[in-house]
Structures are given as structure tokens and as C-alpha cells.
PDB file of C-alpha atoms in Angstrom:
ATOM      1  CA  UNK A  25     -38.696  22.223  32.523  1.00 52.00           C
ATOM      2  CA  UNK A  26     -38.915  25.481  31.535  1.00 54.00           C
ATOM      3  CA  UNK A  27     -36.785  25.623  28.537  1.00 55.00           C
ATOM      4  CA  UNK A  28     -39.482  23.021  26.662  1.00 55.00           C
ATOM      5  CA  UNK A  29     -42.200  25.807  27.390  1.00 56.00           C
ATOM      6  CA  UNK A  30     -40.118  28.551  26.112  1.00 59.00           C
ATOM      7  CA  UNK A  31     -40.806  29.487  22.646  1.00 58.00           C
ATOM      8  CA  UNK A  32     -37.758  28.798  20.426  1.00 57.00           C
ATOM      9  CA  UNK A  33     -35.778  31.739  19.810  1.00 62.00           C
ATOM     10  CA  UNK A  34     -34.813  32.176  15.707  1.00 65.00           C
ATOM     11  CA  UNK A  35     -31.113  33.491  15.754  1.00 67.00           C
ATOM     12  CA  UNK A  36     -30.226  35.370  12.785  1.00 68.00           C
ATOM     13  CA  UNK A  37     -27.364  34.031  10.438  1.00 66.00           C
ATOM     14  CA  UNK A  38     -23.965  36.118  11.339  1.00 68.00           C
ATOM     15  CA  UNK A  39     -22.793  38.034   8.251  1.00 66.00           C
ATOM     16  CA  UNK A  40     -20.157  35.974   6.448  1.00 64.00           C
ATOM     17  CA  UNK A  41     -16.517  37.383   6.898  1.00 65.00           C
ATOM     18  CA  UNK A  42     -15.274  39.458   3.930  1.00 74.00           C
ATOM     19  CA  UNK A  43     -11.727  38.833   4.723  1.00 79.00           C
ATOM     20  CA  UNK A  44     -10.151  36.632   2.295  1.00 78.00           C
ATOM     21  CA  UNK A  45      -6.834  34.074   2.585  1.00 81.00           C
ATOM     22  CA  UNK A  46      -4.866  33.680   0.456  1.00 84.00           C
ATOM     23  CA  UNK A  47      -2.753  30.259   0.763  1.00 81.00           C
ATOM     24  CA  UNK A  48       0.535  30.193  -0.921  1.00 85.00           C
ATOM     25  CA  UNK A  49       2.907  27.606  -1.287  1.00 87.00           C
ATOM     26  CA  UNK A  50       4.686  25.047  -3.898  1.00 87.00           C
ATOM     27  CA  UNK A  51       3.032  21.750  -5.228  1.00 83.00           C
ATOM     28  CA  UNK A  52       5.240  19.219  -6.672  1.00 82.00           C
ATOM     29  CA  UNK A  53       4.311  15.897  -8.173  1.00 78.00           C
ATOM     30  CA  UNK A  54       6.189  12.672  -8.434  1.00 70.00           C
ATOM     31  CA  UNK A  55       4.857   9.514  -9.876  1.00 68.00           C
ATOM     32  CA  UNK A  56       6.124   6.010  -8.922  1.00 65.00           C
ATOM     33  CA  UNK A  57       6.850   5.238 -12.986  1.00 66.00           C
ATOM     34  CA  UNK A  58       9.067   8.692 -13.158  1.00 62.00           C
ATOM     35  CA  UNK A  59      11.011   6.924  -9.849  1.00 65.00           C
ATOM     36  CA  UNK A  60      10.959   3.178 -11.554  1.00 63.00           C
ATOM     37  CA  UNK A  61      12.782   3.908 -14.871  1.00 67.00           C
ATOM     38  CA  UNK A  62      15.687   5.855 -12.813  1.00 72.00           C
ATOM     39  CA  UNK A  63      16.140   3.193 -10.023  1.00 70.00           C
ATOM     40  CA  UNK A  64      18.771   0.125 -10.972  1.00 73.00           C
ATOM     41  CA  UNK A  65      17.471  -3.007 -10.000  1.00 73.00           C
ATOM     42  CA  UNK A  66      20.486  -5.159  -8.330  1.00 78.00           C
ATOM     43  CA  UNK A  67      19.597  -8.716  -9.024  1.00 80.00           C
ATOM     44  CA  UNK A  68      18.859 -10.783  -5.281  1.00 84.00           C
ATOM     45  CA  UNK A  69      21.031 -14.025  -5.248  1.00 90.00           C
ATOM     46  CA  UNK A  70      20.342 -14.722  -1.565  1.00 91.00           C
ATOM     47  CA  UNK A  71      17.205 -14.172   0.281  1.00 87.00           C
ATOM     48  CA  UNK A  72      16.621 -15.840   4.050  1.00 88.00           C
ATOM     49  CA  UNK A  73      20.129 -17.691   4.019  1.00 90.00           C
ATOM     50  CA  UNK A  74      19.100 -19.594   1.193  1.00 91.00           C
ATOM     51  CA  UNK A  75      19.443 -19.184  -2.927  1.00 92.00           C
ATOM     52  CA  UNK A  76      16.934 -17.330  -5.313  1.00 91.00           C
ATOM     53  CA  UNK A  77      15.152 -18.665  -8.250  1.00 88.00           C
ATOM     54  CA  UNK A  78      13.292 -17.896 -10.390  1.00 84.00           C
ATOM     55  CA  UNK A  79       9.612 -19.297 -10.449  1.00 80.00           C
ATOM     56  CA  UNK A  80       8.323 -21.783 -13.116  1.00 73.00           C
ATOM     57  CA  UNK A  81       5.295 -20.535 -14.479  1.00 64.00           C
ATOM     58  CA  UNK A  82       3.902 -23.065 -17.135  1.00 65.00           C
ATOM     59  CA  UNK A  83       2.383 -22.473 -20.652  1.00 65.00           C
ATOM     60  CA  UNK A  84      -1.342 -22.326 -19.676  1.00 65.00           C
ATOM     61  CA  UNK A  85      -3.924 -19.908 -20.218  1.00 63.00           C
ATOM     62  CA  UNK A  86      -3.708 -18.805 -16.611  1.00 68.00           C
ATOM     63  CA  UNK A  87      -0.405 -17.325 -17.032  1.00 63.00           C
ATOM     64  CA  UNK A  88       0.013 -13.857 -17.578  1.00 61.00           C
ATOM     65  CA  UNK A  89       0.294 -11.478 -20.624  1.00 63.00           C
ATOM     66  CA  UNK A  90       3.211 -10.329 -19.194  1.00 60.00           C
ATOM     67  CA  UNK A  91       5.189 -13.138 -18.371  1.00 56.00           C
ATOM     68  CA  UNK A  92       8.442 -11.640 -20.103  1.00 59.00           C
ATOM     69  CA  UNK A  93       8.399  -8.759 -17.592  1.00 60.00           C
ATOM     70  CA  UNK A  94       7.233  -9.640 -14.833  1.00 64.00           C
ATOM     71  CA  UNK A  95       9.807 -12.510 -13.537  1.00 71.00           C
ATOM     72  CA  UNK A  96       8.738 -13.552 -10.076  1.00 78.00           C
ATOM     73  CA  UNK A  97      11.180 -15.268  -7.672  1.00 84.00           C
ATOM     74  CA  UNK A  98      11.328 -17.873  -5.153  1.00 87.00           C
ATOM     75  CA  UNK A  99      13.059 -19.389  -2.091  1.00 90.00           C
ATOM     76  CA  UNK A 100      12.894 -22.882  -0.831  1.00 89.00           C
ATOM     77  CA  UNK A 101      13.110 -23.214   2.740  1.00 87.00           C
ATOM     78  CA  UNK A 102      14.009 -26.110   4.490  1.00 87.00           C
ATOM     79  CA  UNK A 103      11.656 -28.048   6.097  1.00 87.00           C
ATOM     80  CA  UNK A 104      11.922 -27.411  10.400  1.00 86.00           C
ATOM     81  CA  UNK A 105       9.759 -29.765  13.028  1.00 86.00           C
ATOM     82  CA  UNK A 106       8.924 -28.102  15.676  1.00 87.00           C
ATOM     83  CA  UNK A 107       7.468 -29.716  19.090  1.00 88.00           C
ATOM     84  CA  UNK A 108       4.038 -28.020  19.780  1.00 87.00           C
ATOM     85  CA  UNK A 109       1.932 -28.925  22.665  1.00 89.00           C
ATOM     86  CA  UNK A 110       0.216 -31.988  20.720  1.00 88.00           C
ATOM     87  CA  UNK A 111       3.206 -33.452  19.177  1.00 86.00           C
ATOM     88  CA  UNK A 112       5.644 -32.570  16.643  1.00 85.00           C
ATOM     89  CA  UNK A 113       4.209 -30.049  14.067  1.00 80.00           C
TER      90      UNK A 113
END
């Protein structure tokens, strides 16, 4: 109880340090487009077990700008039934 009747003490601000660091070191950059232009892409022919293709995108104004470079693929996965605890799924 005595602390709350105390009257609060005003501490004076330590002098700031006149020592200065210095960092040193090396920065390097690397963008993902400097990386993109020098990488090969190898074509994927099988993905999952089963074939690649590519995806069908048709002539509407949804599609992309870019639909000559950016070619998206696809797989087709068989169909599997599974037994689940309410039937087959």
C-alpha cells in the first residue's frame, strides 16, 4: 500500500550511446523472371499414373488474354467407389 502513497519518482532519460555500428556484409538480388527465362521446361506426359492433356478452354469472353502462353493441363482420373460408413461413396 505504500507504493500508491509514494510520490512518483521522474527518472531522467540515460544519455544515448555515442558508439556507432557499423554492419557490413553483401546483398544480392534474384528475381523469379531472371530464374524463369534460364530454366528448360521438360514437357509432363504422365502425371498420377495417368496421361496429360492439355485443357480446352473455349472462345468466350471469360477466357484469358493470354491464352497462347499460358497452356494449362489436365489429368482424368478414374472414377474409385469407396465403402464409407453410409454406403458406397
Amino acid at each position: 500500500m505504500n507504493t500508491l502513497l509514494e510520490p512518483s519518482r521522474q527518472t531522467e532519460p540515460k544519455p544515448a550511446s555515442t558508439k556507432v555500428r557499423q554492419y557490413t556484409g553483401e546483398v544480392v538480388y534474384i528475381y523469379a523472371f531472371d530464374v524463369a527465362y534460364e530454366m528448360t521446361r521438360q514437357p509432363i506426359r504422365e502425371l498420377l499414373g495417368q496421361p496429360v492433356a492439355q485443357f480446352a478452354v473455349d472462345a468466350s469472353k471469360r477466357s484469358p488474354r493470354q491464352l497462347f502462353f499460358y497452356r494449362p493441363q489436365m489429368v482424368t482420373l478414374p472414377p474409385m467407389e469407396r465403402i464409407g460408413p453410409l454406403g458406397a461413396v
